[in-house]
Amino acid sequence: MTYSTMRDFLSALETKGLLRRIEKPVDPTWEPAALAKWMYQALPAEKRFGMLFEKVLGSDIPIATAALGANTATYAAALGVEPEGINAAWARACLNPIAPKEVKNAPCQEVVISGKDVRLSYLPIPVWTPGKDKGPYITTITATRDLDTGKQNMGVYRTLVRDEKTVVSNLQPGRHGYANTLTWTGKGRPAPIAWVIAAPPAVHLAAVARLPYGAEEIAIAGALMGAPVPMVKCKTVDLCVPAEAEIIVEGEVHPGETDMEGPFGEFAGYMGPIDRRPVVRITAITQRKNPIYYGLTSQMPPSESTTIQSLTNAGILLKTLRHDLGEIAVSDAFIDLTYGGLLAHAIVAMKPAYPGHAKKVGRLVAAASSVKRVTVVDEDVDIRDSSHVDWAMNSRYNPARDTILVDDVYYRTKAGQVCIDPSVAHNTMGSKVICDATLKVDAGTFSLPPKAIMMKALDAWKQAGLPEFEIPKRARLRIDAS
Ligand SMILES: Cc1cc2nc3c(=O)[nH]c(=O)nc-3n(C[C@H](O)[C@H](O)[C@H](O)COP(=O)(O)O)c2cc1C
């Protein structure tokens, strides 16, 4: 099942043992972020959990983080599927979007604070790289609308709290939120904008999907949830927001108003430099009576940000390959969870239909996604098991013959501007690599006993009193073919 509220999702995670409450009072200027950093830096993925900080100094509102993207298990729970069903859920949702429905009364508007009463400091907005970030940052869904088409966009753009009534948002060229605000400010009008804090989980996951401009993330979220997402009109700006969210921050981008934004700890593992970005005047904060604050943990990978973006974008990539580009020979796609899809490593499983097919698919992946490395393997490889992928690389990939370099594909900005990829020198272009690790010759059979013997040995293992195990997919694939 999927969850129509963040609070229901958090309770369900707790029941499954995937969420921890932290009862000790925490200081939002450093503790929630630093504790989340330890979780991601120290614990293996399967031991991570969502975090709910119940007592926050200076605020009555608890903070949740890492619940959507502690690991693949919490992400799958947010979609209401098993981990193996994540990619299929995305394909279904992209192919069958469900438009949202408008409602008049919304939990997210039980309390309305507007005009001179607006005071951002009552919200427990964390500092995410304590000691390095310029200040507290809102790290949640940003909703904007195209003035001409009326279509709404949702993305996550880090947003610096400048003072009680203004923020500076990282609305940057190339992103849909920025494009939408330009449709208003370009005509001399203030652009409506809103931050949606602790929306239904699927809405958060859809917001980080790389979709074509004009495709509405909220309709994909509806499809992921299997029902239209209830939306309500904002109180002070011309936008609709998820009615079941915990908190909404409404505002306006006024033409020409900018300020310096950053530094902020970037998802790629380095501090991002400072740049000029639009200022937003906050016009209202609306909320449930006893709201929960949600902030996505980003900065040094692996993080919640990289986990949710990689899993979401792998689903979108697979759908693009199979449905939009007709590559039905491709059966699965995975993006490593460290870089959130952008500049990451995509691994694709397929059954090549002709010589060169895997290379062709590799080129399509490089062109259709923002990853930096592409590895194509056969279907008998578990693409989520790096030791299995390494084995395929070692045994089926001949570097001189099976490598394609794609040069000049992305631009590394001038010194002092936002730098995402430190491997590329300033003012030059980045490149991509495609590795075809599919088998090109008949390699004979695997060096494992036949399946019948291996299965019989499972009984012998038990009789010998050896410790129980679950058969890993890697072993199953190999034994089935032995
Ligand atoms: C915590 C977090 C912070 C993010 N911050 C930014 C950001 O500041 N700028 C940006 O362009 N993308 C950022 N992203 C990635 C975008 O949200 C993502 O690429 C999304 O698809 C953008 O939406 P759009 O394609 O509709 O513009 C962030 C993602 C997360 C999870």
XYZ file of C-alpha atoms and ligand atoms in Angstrom:
513
model
C 0.000 0.000 0.000
C 1.071 3.618 -0.430
C 0.609 6.344 2.150
C -1.576 9.391 1.745
C 0.252 11.276 4.509
C 3.841 11.513 5.655
C 2.789 10.866 9.258
C 1.171 7.525 8.328
C 4.321 6.577 6.443
C 6.547 7.430 9.424
C 4.358 5.317 11.752
C 4.458 2.403 9.318
C 8.243 2.636 9.058
C 8.489 2.582 12.839
C 6.357 -0.577 12.967
C 8.663 -2.204 10.417
C 11.715 -1.231 12.523
C 12.881 1.192 9.839
C 12.516 4.431 11.845
C 14.132 5.556 15.092
C 12.751 8.220 17.408
C 15.396 10.415 18.991
C 13.992 11.640 22.321
C 17.011 13.626 23.439
C 16.531 17.365 22.735
C 18.500 18.411 19.644
C 19.822 21.754 18.434
C 18.690 22.240 14.788
C 21.766 24.329 14.019
C 23.898 21.166 14.049
C 22.619 18.013 15.708
C 20.026 16.481 13.331
C 22.377 16.940 10.356
C 25.493 15.688 12.142
C 23.667 12.614 13.471
C 22.259 11.867 10.020
C 25.786 12.227 8.612
C 27.040 9.552 11.028
C 24.228 7.253 9.990
C 25.078 7.534 6.293
C 28.850 7.529 6.769
C 29.081 4.746 9.349
C 26.218 2.290 8.865
C 25.882 -0.156 5.960
C 22.798 0.573 3.860
C 20.718 -2.302 5.278
C 21.223 -1.036 8.853
C 20.112 2.563 8.183
C 16.776 4.008 9.312
C 14.589 7.081 9.109
C 15.119 9.565 11.967
C 12.455 11.431 13.932
C 13.836 14.102 16.254
C 10.999 14.607 18.720
C 12.298 17.546 20.753
C 13.896 20.385 18.868
C 15.370 23.323 20.750
C 13.588 26.578 19.916
C 10.611 24.932 18.170
C 7.537 22.884 19.031
C 7.804 21.007 15.752
C 9.660 17.667 15.428
C 12.052 17.067 12.523
C 12.037 13.935 10.371
C 14.764 13.082 7.878
C 16.229 10.079 6.015
C 12.895 8.229 6.144
C 12.329 8.285 2.382
C 15.890 7.420 1.483
C 17.618 5.640 4.367
C 18.098 2.759 1.933
C 16.258 0.855 -0.784
C 13.904 -0.695 1.804
C 12.519 2.639 3.068
C 12.280 3.963 -0.505
C 10.316 0.880 -1.585
C 8.078 1.231 1.487
C 7.364 4.836 0.488
C 6.137 3.559 -2.890
C 4.260 0.672 -1.286
C 6.169 -1.948 -3.289
C 8.881 -4.533 -2.697
C 12.429 -3.383 -3.607
C 12.316 -5.529 -6.800
C 9.165 -3.681 -7.872
C 10.587 -0.132 -7.848
C 11.419 0.171 -11.558
C 8.111 -1.365 -12.628
C 6.228 1.061 -10.367
C 7.901 3.994 -12.134
C 7.173 2.635 -15.603
C 3.499 2.107 -14.689
C 3.221 5.577 -13.199
C 4.892 7.371 -16.114
C 2.677 5.571 -18.619
C -0.565 6.116 -16.666
C -0.436 9.493 -14.900
C -3.419 10.404 -12.698
C -4.327 14.089 -12.594
C -4.721 15.607 -9.113
C -8.104 16.682 -7.739
C -8.831 20.025 -6.118
C -10.289 20.115 -2.609
C -11.566 23.065 -0.585
C -10.562 22.083 2.943
C -7.057 20.938 3.619
C -5.186 19.706 6.689
C -2.158 21.723 5.526
C -4.203 24.892 6.063
C -5.523 24.207 9.571
C -3.353 27.096 10.739
C -2.628 30.085 8.472
C 0.093 32.609 9.267
C 0.381 35.454 6.776
C 1.490 39.037 6.272
C 3.296 40.653 9.168
C 2.911 37.512 11.327
C 5.184 35.465 9.056
C 8.280 34.375 10.987
C 10.374 31.601 9.453
C 12.377 31.061 12.647
C 9.497 29.210 14.325
C 10.081 26.355 11.891
C 12.880 23.938 12.901
C 14.828 24.381 9.657
C 18.176 22.608 10.104
C 21.667 23.689 9.154
C 22.783 20.749 7.007
C 26.565 21.236 6.928
C 27.110 22.758 10.375
C 30.159 24.984 10.491
C 30.199 25.398 6.682
C 26.747 26.256 5.266
C 25.727 29.911 5.212
C 22.629 29.211 7.312
C 19.566 26.979 7.645
C 18.353 25.498 4.341
C 14.907 24.279 3.308
C 15.461 20.960 1.460
C 12.046 19.901 0.243
C 9.663 20.138 -2.737
C 9.460 23.502 -4.514
C 6.235 24.090 -6.474
C 6.069 26.631 -9.321
C 3.729 27.267 -12.245
C 4.156 28.226 -15.899
C 2.117 31.414 -16.432
C 1.341 30.596 -20.060
C 0.391 26.916 -19.861
C -0.825 26.840 -16.252
C 1.185 23.655 -15.674
C 2.786 23.198 -12.289
C 6.247 21.814 -11.638
C 7.713 20.214 -8.547
C 11.460 19.901 -7.987
C 13.795 20.147 -5.015
C 16.008 23.240 -5.049
C 17.968 24.003 -1.898
C 16.764 27.239 -0.314
C 18.667 29.445 2.118
C 16.730 31.111 4.933
C 17.978 34.718 4.731
C 15.839 36.261 7.472
C 12.359 35.955 9.001
C 10.521 36.842 5.790
C 12.844 36.101 2.877
C 14.775 33.166 1.435
C 17.243 32.790 -1.449
C 16.388 29.797 -3.609
C 18.793 27.915 -5.860
C 16.523 28.351 -8.879
C 19.081 27.888 -11.602
C 19.025 28.052 -15.390
C 18.209 24.703 -16.964
C 15.843 23.652 -14.212
C 12.087 23.696 -14.576
C 11.396 25.721 -11.432
C 13.567 28.520 -12.777
C 11.950 28.312 -16.234
C 8.523 28.634 -14.613
C 9.428 31.681 -12.533
C 10.821 33.361 -15.670
C 7.424 33.096 -17.390
C 6.187 35.576 -14.745
C 9.217 37.726 -13.932
C 10.025 38.072 -17.657
C 6.690 39.919 -17.983
C 7.408 42.059 -14.943
C 5.139 40.042 -12.629
C 5.969 38.327 -9.339
C 6.167 34.543 -9.732
C 4.253 32.347 -7.264
C 6.288 29.706 -5.472
C 5.681 27.350 -2.550
C 7.648 24.818 -0.511
C 5.784 21.656 0.378
C 7.096 20.178 3.623
C 6.289 16.545 4.503
C 3.964 15.753 1.595
C 2.665 12.225 0.923
C 5.875 10.184 0.348
C 5.252 9.481 -3.360
C 5.035 13.232 -4.030
C 8.567 13.692 -2.675
C 9.885 10.872 -4.813
C 8.174 12.187 -7.944
C 9.583 15.686 -7.334
C 13.140 14.466 -7.932
C 12.226 12.654 -11.169
C 13.893 14.080 -14.259
C 10.837 14.526 -16.458
C 10.352 16.532 -19.648
C 9.397 20.196 -19.118
C 5.617 20.423 -18.812
C 5.155 16.896 -17.437
C 3.490 17.367 -14.063
C 5.190 15.447 -11.245
C 1.972 15.532 -9.224
C 0.200 13.357 -11.821
C 3.060 10.831 -11.658
C 2.766 10.898 -7.861
C -0.983 10.229 -8.221
C -0.221 7.219 -10.398
C 2.347 5.953 -7.887
C -0.333 6.274 -5.189
C -3.082 4.816 -7.353
C -5.401 7.804 -6.792
C -5.534 11.530 -7.567
C -3.496 13.583 -5.096
C -5.843 16.024 -3.289
C -4.628 19.577 -3.924
C -5.686 22.861 -2.386
C -5.234 26.445 -3.570
C -2.563 28.324 -1.657
C -3.807 31.144 0.575
C -1.680 33.966 -0.855
C -0.278 32.833 -4.217
C -1.736 31.344 -7.395
C -0.612 27.734 -6.946
C -2.044 24.430 -5.749
C -0.272 22.272 -3.167
C -0.863 18.790 -1.704
C -3.661 19.171 0.843
C -2.286 16.413 3.093
C 1.153 18.008 3.517
C 2.285 19.031 6.996
C 3.523 22.571 6.255
C 3.442 24.901 3.237
C 5.624 27.994 2.830
C 4.170 30.374 0.219
C 6.062 33.179 -1.486
C 6.784 35.346 -4.515
C 9.854 35.857 -6.685
C 9.963 39.542 -7.644
C 11.632 40.509 -10.943
C 15.310 41.388 -10.538
C 15.558 40.630 -6.803
C 18.589 38.432 -6.181
C 21.145 37.784 -3.462
C 24.168 35.568 -2.903
C 23.276 31.951 -2.137
C 25.687 29.451 -0.561
C 27.999 28.000 0.385
C 26.053 24.778 0.882
C 27.324 21.205 1.135
C 26.764 19.683 -2.310
C 25.474 16.163 -3.000
C 28.715 15.379 -4.826
C 30.743 15.540 -1.613
C 32.258 19.015 -1.790
C 31.158 22.454 -0.635
C 29.473 24.298 -3.510
C 30.577 27.877 -4.169
C 28.450 30.988 -3.763
C 26.290 32.342 -6.597
C 23.607 34.953 -7.192
C 20.076 33.520 -7.042
C 16.470 34.773 -6.803
C 15.168 36.111 -3.497
C 11.698 34.983 -2.451
C 9.455 37.097 -0.243
C 7.468 34.770 2.013
C 3.774 35.660 1.959
C 2.354 32.929 4.228
C 3.076 29.769 6.166
C 0.213 27.299 6.499
C 0.290 24.078 8.503
C -1.493 21.285 10.314
C -2.213 21.925 14.007
C 0.663 19.722 15.200
C 2.905 19.475 12.175
C 6.018 17.434 11.519
C 8.903 19.111 9.666
C 10.659 17.046 6.966
C 14.044 17.914 5.501
C 15.910 15.753 2.979
C 19.470 14.939 4.026
C 21.958 15.677 1.239
C 25.681 16.721 1.211
C 28.418 14.021 1.357
C 27.177 10.834 -0.350
C 25.719 8.384 0.213
C 22.792 10.424 1.443
C 19.030 10.487 1.342
C 19.259 12.768 -1.682
C 21.521 10.426 -3.677
C 19.499 7.359 -2.670
C 16.124 8.715 -3.753
C 17.405 10.390 -6.914
C 19.285 7.290 -8.121
C 16.344 4.973 -7.502
C 13.828 7.339 -9.087
C 15.974 8.097 -12.122
C 16.816 4.430 -12.775
C 13.072 3.747 -13.044
C 12.636 6.663 -15.436
C 15.669 5.517 -17.487
C 14.328 1.992 -17.877
C 10.957 3.334 -18.963
C 12.669 5.653 -21.488
C 14.728 2.812 -22.960
C 11.908 0.312 -23.254
C 8.890 2.461 -24.002
C 10.193 5.621 -25.660
C 13.211 4.216 -27.502
C 11.791 0.758 -28.177
C 14.742 -1.132 -26.658
C 12.734 -4.046 -25.295
C 15.918 -6.154 -25.144
C 16.751 -4.125 -22.008
C 15.279 -5.790 -18.923
C 16.603 -3.784 -15.985
C 18.491 -0.627 -14.999
C 20.228 0.454 -11.825
C 22.085 3.649 -10.937
C 24.640 3.447 -8.134
C 23.332 5.142 -5.015
C 26.197 7.529 -4.374
C 25.637 10.398 -6.780
C 21.916 10.622 -7.199
C 21.942 9.771 -10.884
C 23.819 12.889 -11.947
C 27.393 11.964 -12.984
C 26.820 8.507 -11.526
C 27.231 4.958 -12.843
C 24.300 3.313 -14.635
C 24.287 -0.434 -15.123
C 21.893 -1.886 -17.652
C 20.973 -5.545 -18.120
C 19.915 -6.745 -21.568
C 19.783 -9.630 -23.982
C 21.703 -8.327 -27.020
C 19.896 -9.219 -30.243
C 22.793 -8.569 -32.654
C 26.514 -7.710 -32.560
C 26.950 -4.143 -31.385
C 23.512 -3.993 -29.753
C 24.934 -3.525 -26.239
C 27.118 -0.646 -27.426
C 24.120 0.984 -29.097
C 22.120 0.727 -25.870
C 25.085 2.104 -23.916
C 25.144 5.159 -26.181
C 21.400 5.657 -25.716
C 21.799 5.550 -21.924
C 24.647 8.061 -22.051
C 22.544 10.399 -24.210
C 19.241 9.967 -22.385
C 20.525 10.384 -18.849
C 22.918 12.509 -16.853
C 25.130 9.606 -15.754
C 28.872 9.695 -16.390
C 29.573 5.951 -16.671
C 27.458 3.297 -18.363
C 28.053 -0.437 -18.046
C 25.991 -2.869 -20.108
C 25.798 -6.486 -18.910
C 23.875 -9.629 -19.800
C 20.676 -10.614 -18.020
C 22.483 -13.260 -15.966
C 24.184 -10.548 -13.889
C 22.652 -8.999 -10.757
C 23.138 -5.339 -11.604
C 22.594 -4.313 -7.946
C 25.476 -6.483 -6.744
C 28.759 -4.690 -7.432
C 30.790 -7.885 -6.980
C 28.732 -9.554 -9.703
C 29.109 -6.563 -12.025
C 32.868 -6.551 -11.355
C 32.998 -10.234 -12.271
C 31.249 -9.465 -15.567
C 33.704 -6.630 -16.212
C 36.672 -8.875 -15.463
C 35.453 -11.790 -17.511
C 33.457 -10.288 -20.398
C 34.873 -6.809 -20.997
C 37.901 -6.258 -23.213
C 38.829 -2.594 -22.632
C 40.485 -1.915 -26.014
C 37.490 -3.333 -27.894
C 34.544 -2.717 -25.604
C 34.950 0.919 -24.486
C 33.352 3.999 -25.994
C 34.380 7.467 -24.850
C 31.857 10.229 -25.453
C 33.682 13.541 -25.262
C 32.421 17.076 -24.733
C 29.082 16.273 -23.179
C 28.757 18.570 -20.210
C 30.267 21.874 -19.299
C 32.367 22.546 -16.232
C 31.622 26.124 -15.242
C 34.078 28.944 -14.702
C 36.057 29.069 -11.448
C 33.879 30.478 -8.693
C 30.611 29.229 -10.192
C 28.714 26.177 -9.024
C 31.022 23.207 -9.531
C 29.528 19.771 -9.589
C 32.310 17.650 -11.084
C 35.780 18.444 -9.757
C 37.302 15.881 -12.144
C 36.818 18.291 -15.029
C 39.017 21.402 -15.278
C 37.310 24.791 -15.273
C 36.122 26.060 -18.652
C 36.392 22.626 -20.254
C 33.953 19.872 -21.140
C 33.319 16.611 -19.301
C 33.153 13.209 -20.956
C 31.348 9.888 -20.469
C 32.458 6.282 -20.729
C 30.444 3.301 -21.947
C 31.657 -0.232 -21.163
C 30.135 -3.178 -22.982
C 30.530 -6.070 -20.522
C 28.210 -8.453 -22.342
C 29.553 -11.812 -23.441
C 30.607 -11.814 -27.089
C 31.813 -15.409 -27.449
C 30.650 -18.808 -26.232
C 32.483 -19.072 -22.923
C 31.283 -22.568 -22.099
C 29.618 -23.414 -18.793
C 30.240 -21.938 -15.355
C 32.862 -23.484 -13.071
C 30.253 -24.529 -10.519
C 28.830 -28.027 -9.924
C 25.531 -28.638 -11.752
C 22.394 -27.252 -10.128
C 21.226 -30.676 -8.901
C 24.402 -31.148 -6.869
C 24.336 -27.598 -5.494
C 20.710 -28.008 -4.335
C 21.510 -31.388 -2.751
C 24.394 -29.688 -0.972
C 21.921 -27.326 0.702
C 20.603 -30.336 2.676
C 24.137 -31.376 3.520
C 24.802 -27.784 4.695
C 21.832 -27.988 7.071
C 22.799 -31.441 8.345
C 26.292 -30.112 9.053
C 24.713 -27.454 11.306
C 26.264 -24.579 9.345
C 24.684 -21.089 9.684
C 21.526 -20.371 7.661
C 21.650 -17.989 4.729
C 19.420 -16.547 2.062
C 20.569 -17.458 -1.425
C 21.881 -14.236 -2.985
C 20.563 -13.391 -6.441
C 24.133 -13.642 -7.794
C 24.393 -17.261 -6.627
C 20.894 -18.132 -7.846
C 21.598 -16.806 -11.339
C 24.859 -18.740 -11.522
C 23.505 -21.989 -10.118
C 20.421 -21.907 -12.364
C 22.757 -21.772 -15.359
C 25.249 -24.382 -14.109
C 17.921 17.496 -1.113
C 17.977 17.844 -2.575
C 18.432 19.086 -2.958
C 18.481 19.424 -4.320
N 18.911 20.655 -4.662
C 18.952 21.018 -5.962
C 19.335 22.336 -6.316
O 19.592 23.174 -5.472
N 19.369 22.634 -7.637
C 19.042 21.725 -8.603
O 19.081 22.057 -9.771
N 18.665 20.473 -8.288
C 18.610 20.099 -6.986
N 18.202 18.839 -6.646
C 17.841 17.897 -7.734
C 16.483 18.225 -8.326
O 15.489 18.291 -7.345
C 16.031 17.182 -9.355
O 16.998 17.099 -10.365
C 14.687 17.496 -9.970
O 14.405 16.571 -10.979
C 14.620 18.876 -10.548
O 13.333 19.090 -11.028
P 13.090 19.699 -12.492
O 13.714 18.704 -13.449
O 11.614 19.758 -12.581
O 13.749 21.027 -12.529
C 18.101 18.484 -5.303
C 17.615 17.243 -4.902
C 17.535 16.919 -3.554
C 16.984 15.580 -3.165
